[in-house]
Coordinates of C-alpha atoms and ligand atoms in Angstrom, one line a residue:
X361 CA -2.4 4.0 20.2
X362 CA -2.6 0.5 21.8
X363 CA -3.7 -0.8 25.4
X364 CA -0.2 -2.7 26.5
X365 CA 0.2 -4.3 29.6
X366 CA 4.0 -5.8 30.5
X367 CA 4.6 -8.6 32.4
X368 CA 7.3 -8.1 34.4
X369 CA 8.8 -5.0 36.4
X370 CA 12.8 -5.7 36.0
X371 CA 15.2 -3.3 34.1
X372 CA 13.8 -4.7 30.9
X373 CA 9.7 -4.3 31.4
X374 CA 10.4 -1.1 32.8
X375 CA 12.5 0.5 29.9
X376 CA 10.3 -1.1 27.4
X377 CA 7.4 0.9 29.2
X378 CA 9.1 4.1 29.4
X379 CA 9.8 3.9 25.7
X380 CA 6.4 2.8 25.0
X381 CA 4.8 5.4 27.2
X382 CA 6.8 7.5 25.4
X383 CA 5.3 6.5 22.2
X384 CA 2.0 7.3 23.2
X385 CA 0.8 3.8 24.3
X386 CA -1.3 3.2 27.3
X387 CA 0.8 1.4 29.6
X388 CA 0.5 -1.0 32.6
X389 CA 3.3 -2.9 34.1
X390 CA 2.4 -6.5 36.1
X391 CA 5.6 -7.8 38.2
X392 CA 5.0 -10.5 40.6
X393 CA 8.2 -9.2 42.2
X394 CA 9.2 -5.5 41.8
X395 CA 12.2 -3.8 43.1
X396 CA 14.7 -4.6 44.9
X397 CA 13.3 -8.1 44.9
X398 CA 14.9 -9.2 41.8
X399 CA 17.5 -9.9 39.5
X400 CA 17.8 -6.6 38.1
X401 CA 18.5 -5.1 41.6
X402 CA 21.4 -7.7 42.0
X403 CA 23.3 -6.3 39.0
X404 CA 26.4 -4.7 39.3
X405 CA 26.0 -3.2 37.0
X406 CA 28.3 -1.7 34.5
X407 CA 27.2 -1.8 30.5
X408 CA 29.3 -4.2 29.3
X409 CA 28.2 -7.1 26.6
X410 CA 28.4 -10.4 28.7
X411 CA 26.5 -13.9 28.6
X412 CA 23.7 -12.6 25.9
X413 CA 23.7 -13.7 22.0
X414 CA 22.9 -13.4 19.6
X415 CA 26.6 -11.1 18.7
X416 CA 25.1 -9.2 15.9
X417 CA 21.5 -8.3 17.7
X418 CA 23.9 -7.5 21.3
X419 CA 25.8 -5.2 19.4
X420 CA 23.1 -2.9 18.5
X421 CA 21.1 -3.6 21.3
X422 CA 24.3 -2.7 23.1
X423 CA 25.6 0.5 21.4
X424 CA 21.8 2.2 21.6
X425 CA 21.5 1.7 25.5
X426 CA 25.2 3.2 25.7
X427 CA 24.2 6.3 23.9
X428 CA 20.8 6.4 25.7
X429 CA 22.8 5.8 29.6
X430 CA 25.2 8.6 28.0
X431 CA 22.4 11.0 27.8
X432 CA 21.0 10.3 30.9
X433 CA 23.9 10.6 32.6
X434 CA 24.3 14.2 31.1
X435 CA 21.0 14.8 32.5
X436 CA 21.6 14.0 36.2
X437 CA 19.5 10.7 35.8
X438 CA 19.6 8.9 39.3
X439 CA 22.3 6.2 39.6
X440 CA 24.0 6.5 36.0
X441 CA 27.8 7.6 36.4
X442 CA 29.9 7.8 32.9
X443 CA 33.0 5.7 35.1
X444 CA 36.3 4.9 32.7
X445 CA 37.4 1.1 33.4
X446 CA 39.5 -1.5 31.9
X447 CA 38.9 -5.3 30.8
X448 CA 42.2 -6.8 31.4
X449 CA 43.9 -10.3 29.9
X450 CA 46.9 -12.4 31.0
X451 CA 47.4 -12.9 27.3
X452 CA 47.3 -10.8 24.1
X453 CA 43.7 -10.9 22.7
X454 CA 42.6 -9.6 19.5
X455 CA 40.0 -6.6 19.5
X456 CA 37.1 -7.5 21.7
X457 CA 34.1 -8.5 19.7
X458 CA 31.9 -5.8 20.8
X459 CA 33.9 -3.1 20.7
X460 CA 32.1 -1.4 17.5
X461 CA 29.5 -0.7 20.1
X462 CA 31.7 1.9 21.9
X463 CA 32.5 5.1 20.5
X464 CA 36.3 5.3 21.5
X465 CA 38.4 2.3 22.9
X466 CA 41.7 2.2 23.8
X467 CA 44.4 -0.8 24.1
X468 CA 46.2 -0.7 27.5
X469 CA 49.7 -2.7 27.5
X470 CA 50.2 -4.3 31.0
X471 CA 47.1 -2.5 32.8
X472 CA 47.6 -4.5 36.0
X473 CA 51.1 -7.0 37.5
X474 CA 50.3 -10.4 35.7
X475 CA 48.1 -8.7 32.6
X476 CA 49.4 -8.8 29.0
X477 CA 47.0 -6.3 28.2
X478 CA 43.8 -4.6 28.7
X479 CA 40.7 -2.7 26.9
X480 CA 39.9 0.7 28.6
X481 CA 36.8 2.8 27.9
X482 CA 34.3 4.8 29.5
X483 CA 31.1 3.0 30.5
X484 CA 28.3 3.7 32.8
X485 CA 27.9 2.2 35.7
X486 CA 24.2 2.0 36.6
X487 CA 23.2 2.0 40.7
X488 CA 20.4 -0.3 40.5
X489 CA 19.1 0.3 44.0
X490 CA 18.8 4.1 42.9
X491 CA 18.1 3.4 39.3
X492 CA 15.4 0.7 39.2
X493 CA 13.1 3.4 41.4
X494 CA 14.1 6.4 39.7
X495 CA 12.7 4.5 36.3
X496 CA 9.6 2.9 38.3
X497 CA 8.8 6.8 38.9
X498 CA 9.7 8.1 34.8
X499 CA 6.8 5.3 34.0
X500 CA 4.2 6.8 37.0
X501 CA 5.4 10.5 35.3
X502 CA 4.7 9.4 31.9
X503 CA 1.0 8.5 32.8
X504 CA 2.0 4.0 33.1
X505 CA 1.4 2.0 36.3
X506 CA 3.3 -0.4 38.2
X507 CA 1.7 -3.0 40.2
X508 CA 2.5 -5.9 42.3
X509 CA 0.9 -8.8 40.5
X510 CA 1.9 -11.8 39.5
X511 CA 0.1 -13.6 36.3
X512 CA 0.2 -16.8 35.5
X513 CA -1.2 -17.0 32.0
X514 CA -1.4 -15.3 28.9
X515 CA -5.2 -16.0 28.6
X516 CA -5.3 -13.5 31.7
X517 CA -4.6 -10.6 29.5
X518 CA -6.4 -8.6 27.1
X519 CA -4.8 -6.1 24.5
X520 CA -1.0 -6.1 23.5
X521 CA 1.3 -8.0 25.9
X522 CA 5.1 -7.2 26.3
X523 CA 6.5 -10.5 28.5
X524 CA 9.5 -9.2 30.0
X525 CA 9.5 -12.4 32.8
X526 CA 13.5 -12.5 32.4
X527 CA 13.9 -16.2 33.8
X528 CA 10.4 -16.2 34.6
X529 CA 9.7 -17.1 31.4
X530 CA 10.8 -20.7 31.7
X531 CA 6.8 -20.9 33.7
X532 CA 5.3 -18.0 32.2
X533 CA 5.5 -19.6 28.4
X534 CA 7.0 -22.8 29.2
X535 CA 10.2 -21.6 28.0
X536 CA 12.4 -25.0 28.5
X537 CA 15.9 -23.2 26.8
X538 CA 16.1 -20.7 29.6
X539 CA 19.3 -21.4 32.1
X540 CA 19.5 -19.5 35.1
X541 CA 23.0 -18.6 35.6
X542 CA 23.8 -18.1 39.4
X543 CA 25.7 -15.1 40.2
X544 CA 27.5 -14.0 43.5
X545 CA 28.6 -10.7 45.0
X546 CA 30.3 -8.7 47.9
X547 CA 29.6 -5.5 48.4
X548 CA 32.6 -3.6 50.2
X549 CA 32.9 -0.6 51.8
X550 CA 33.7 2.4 49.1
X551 CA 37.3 3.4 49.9
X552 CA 37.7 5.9 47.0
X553 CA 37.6 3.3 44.0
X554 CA 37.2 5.4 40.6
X555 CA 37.7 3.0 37.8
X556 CA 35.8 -0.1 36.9
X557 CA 37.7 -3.6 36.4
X558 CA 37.0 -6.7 34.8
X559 CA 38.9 -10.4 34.1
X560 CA 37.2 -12.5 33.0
X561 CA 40.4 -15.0 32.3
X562 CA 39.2 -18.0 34.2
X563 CA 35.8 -17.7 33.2
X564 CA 36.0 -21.7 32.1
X565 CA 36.3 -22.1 36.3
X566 CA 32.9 -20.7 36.4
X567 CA 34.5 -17.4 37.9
X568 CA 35.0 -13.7 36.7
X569 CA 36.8 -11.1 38.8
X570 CA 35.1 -7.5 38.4
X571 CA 35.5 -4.6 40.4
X572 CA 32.3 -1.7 40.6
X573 CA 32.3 1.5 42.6
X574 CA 29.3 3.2 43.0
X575 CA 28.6 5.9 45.3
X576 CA 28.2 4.3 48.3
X577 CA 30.4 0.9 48.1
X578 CA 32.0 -1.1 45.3
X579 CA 30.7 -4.8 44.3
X580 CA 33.1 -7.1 43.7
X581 CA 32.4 -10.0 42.2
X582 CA 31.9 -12.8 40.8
X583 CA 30.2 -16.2 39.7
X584 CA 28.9 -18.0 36.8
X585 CA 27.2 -20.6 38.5
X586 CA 25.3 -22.5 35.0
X587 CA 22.3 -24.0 36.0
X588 CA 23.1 -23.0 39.9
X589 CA 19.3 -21.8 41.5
X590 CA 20.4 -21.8 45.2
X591 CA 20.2 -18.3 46.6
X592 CA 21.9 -18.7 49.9
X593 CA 25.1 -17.0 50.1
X594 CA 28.3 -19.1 50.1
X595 CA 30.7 -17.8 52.8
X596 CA 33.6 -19.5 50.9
X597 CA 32.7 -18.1 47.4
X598 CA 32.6 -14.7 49.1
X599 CA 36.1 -15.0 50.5
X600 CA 37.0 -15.6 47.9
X601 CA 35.5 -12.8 45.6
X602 CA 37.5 -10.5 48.6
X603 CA 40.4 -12.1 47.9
X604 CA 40.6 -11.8 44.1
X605 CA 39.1 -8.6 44.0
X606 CA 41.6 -7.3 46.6
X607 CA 44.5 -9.1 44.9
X608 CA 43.3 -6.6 41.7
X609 CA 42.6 -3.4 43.4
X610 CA 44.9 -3.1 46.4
X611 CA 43.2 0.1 47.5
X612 CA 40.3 -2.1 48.8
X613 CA 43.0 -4.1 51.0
X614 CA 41.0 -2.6 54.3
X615 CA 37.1 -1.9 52.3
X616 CA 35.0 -3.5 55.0
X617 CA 32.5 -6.1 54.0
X618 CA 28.9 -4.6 53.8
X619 CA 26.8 -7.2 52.1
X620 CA 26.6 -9.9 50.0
X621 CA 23.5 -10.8 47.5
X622 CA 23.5 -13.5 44.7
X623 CA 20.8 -13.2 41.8
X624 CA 19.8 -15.9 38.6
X625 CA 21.1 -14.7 35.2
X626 CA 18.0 -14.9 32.6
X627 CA 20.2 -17.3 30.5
X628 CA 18.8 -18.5 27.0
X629 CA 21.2 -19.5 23.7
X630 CA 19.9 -16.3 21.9
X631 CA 17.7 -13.1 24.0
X632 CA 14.0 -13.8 22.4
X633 CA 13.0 -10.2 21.1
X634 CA 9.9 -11.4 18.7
X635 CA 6.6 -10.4 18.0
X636 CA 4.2 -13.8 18.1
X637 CA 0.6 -12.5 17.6
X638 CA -0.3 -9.7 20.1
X639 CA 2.3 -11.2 22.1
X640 CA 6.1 -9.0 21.9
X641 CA 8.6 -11.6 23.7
X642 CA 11.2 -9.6 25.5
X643 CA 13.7 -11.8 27.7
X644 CA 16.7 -13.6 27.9
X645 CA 19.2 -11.2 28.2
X646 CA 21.5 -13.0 30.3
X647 CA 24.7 -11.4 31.8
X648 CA 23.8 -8.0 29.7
X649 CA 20.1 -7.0 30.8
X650 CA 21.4 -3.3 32.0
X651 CA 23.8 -3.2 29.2
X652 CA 20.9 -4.1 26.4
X653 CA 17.9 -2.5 28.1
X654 CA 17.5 0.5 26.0
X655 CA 18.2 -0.9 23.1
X656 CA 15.7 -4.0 23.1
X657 CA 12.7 -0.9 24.3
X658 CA 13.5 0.7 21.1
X659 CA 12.8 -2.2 19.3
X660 CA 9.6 -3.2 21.7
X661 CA 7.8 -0.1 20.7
X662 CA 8.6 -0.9 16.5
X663 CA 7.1 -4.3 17.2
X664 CA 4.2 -3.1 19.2
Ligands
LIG887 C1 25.5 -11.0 40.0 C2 24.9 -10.3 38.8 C3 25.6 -9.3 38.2 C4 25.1 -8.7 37.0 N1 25.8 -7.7 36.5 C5 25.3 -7.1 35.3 C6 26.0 -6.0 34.7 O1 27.1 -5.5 35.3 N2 25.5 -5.4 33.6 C7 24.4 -5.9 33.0 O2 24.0 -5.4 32.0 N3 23.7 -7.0 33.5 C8 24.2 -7.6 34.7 N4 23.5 -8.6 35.2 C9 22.4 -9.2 34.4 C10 21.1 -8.5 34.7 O3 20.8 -8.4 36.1 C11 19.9 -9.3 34.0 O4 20.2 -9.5 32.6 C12 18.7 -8.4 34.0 O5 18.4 -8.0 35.3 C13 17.5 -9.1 33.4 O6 16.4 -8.2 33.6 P1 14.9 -8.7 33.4 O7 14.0 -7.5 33.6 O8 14.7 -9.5 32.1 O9 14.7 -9.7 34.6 P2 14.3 -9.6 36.1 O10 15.0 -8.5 36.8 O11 14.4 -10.9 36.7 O12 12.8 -9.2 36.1 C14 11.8 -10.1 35.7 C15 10.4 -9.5 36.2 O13 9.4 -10.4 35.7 C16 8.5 -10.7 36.8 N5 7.8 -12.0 36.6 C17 8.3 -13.2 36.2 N6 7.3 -14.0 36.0 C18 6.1 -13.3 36.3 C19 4.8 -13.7 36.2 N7 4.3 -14.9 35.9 N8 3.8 -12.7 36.5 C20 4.3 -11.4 36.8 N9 5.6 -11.1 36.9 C21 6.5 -12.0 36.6 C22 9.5 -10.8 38.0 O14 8.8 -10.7 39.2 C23 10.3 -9.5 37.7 O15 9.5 -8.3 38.1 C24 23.9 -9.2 36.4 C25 23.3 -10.2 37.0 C26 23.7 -10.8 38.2 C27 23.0 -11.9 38.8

């Protein structure tokens, strides 16, 4: 059994370590930031493929952490609710690329006033707040550590080495094809929302309307800011996240606004899952960290 030590304490180091831990490895996990000082603890999230390529890989990657959320949903995991939702279009679309990834998917005509159609299913929608600590604690239980640390070189490190840096990567290996992709969101007061929503129609606008509950409040959203790094919020981008999310749930006509947050998407033309000598490269994963996570562990521990 090998001495591993991750780099990096987001959704994606900390699966990889469950899964590794799991496997019998001896695990330590470094993150310069850990929870919820980080990109994983902006997401929305609900599993859903977005922003992460390449189609193929995302598809497995995809369908395993679906199945793996599934079960720990059955099993009371904190923050992971099987919720049914609906993509929606203002035109007819053919089959969604994905959509092999989910076990049963059903084609909604005129979901919402203005949609030509939409794709329902039943996804999980993962509370990151509550998740991201419940799966800190499954590594401590498992006999792995988490520590605030932050490294700055590979030379640092003895042993097997899973970089899980996310954008972190671009200093971490000198990663030049990594993009951030700024995202925005609102979090409004939970007025009895059940169903998750996404539109991404106007995505080319560098926007994309979804719609979250969770048990607490519902995150509307969104942004897809390329390139974008500034993390103040814009008051005028969240008005306007109100507005469209409002306009497509009317129930929230009278949520309050609670919060606001904005993280960087780990952006990169294809997620880097690659063994490179004792080195197991493990970011990239874009829009779609949550929704690969499980997935890209399981094929961690076969390179490890
Ligand atoms: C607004 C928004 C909404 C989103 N919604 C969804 C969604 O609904 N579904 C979904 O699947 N995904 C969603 N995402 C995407 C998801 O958040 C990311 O893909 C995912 O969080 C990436 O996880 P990660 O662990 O790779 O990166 P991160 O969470 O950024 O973690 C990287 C870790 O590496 C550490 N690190 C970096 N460099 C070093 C170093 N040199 N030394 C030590 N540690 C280091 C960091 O401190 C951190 O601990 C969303 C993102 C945003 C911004």
């Amino acid at each position: 059994m090998a001495e591993v030590t991750i780099v990096g304490a987001g959704v994606i180091g900390l699966s990889c370590a469950v899964r590794l831990l799991e496997a019998g490895h001896c695990v330590r996990v470094y993150g310069r930031e850990l929870t919820p000082g980080l990109t994983s603890a902006v997401a929305a999230a609900v599993w859903y493929p977005y922003l992460a390529e390449p189609r193929d890989r995302v598809t497995g990657w995809s369908a395993a952490t679906l199945a793996e959320f599934t079960a720990l949903s059955a099993r009371d995991a904190d923050g992971v609710v099987m919720t049914p939702g609906t993509e929606i279009f203002r035109e007819p679309v053919p089959e969604p690329w994905w959509t092999s990834a989910v076990p049963s998917v059903e084609r909604v005509v005129a979901p919402r006033p203005g949609y030509a159609e939409g794709w329902s299913f039943v996804s999980p929608v993962i509370e990151m707040p509550v998740y991201l600590p419940w799966l800190a604690g499954r590594v401590r239980e498992l006999g792995g550590t988490v520590e605030q640390r932050e490294v700055r070189s590979l030379d640092e490190l003895d042993g097997i080495v899973v970089n899980a840096t996310g954008l972190g990567a671009r200093e971490f290996v000198g990663d030049a094809t990594l993009e951030p992709v700024r995202g925005q969101v609102v979090y409004l007061e939970q007025v009895g929302v059940d169903r998750w929503w996404i539109d991404d129609s106007a995505l080319d606008l560098g926007v994309t309307t979804y719609v979250v509950p969770r048990s607490r409040d519902v995150v509307v959203g969104g942004t897809e800011d390329h390139g974008a790094e500034d993390l103040t919020i814009d008051a005028a981008t969240a008005d306007a996240i109100v507005a469209r999310a409002r306009a497509l749930v009317p129930e929230l006509a009278d949520a309050r606004v609670l919060g606001h947050n904005v993280g960087l998407r780990p952006s990169r033309p294809t997620v880097r899952l690659e063994r490179d000598g004792d080195v197991v490269h493990c970011y990239g994963h874009g829009g779609a960290g949550v929704t690969l996570s499980w997935g890209c562990a399981d094929e961690v521990v076969a390179l490890v």
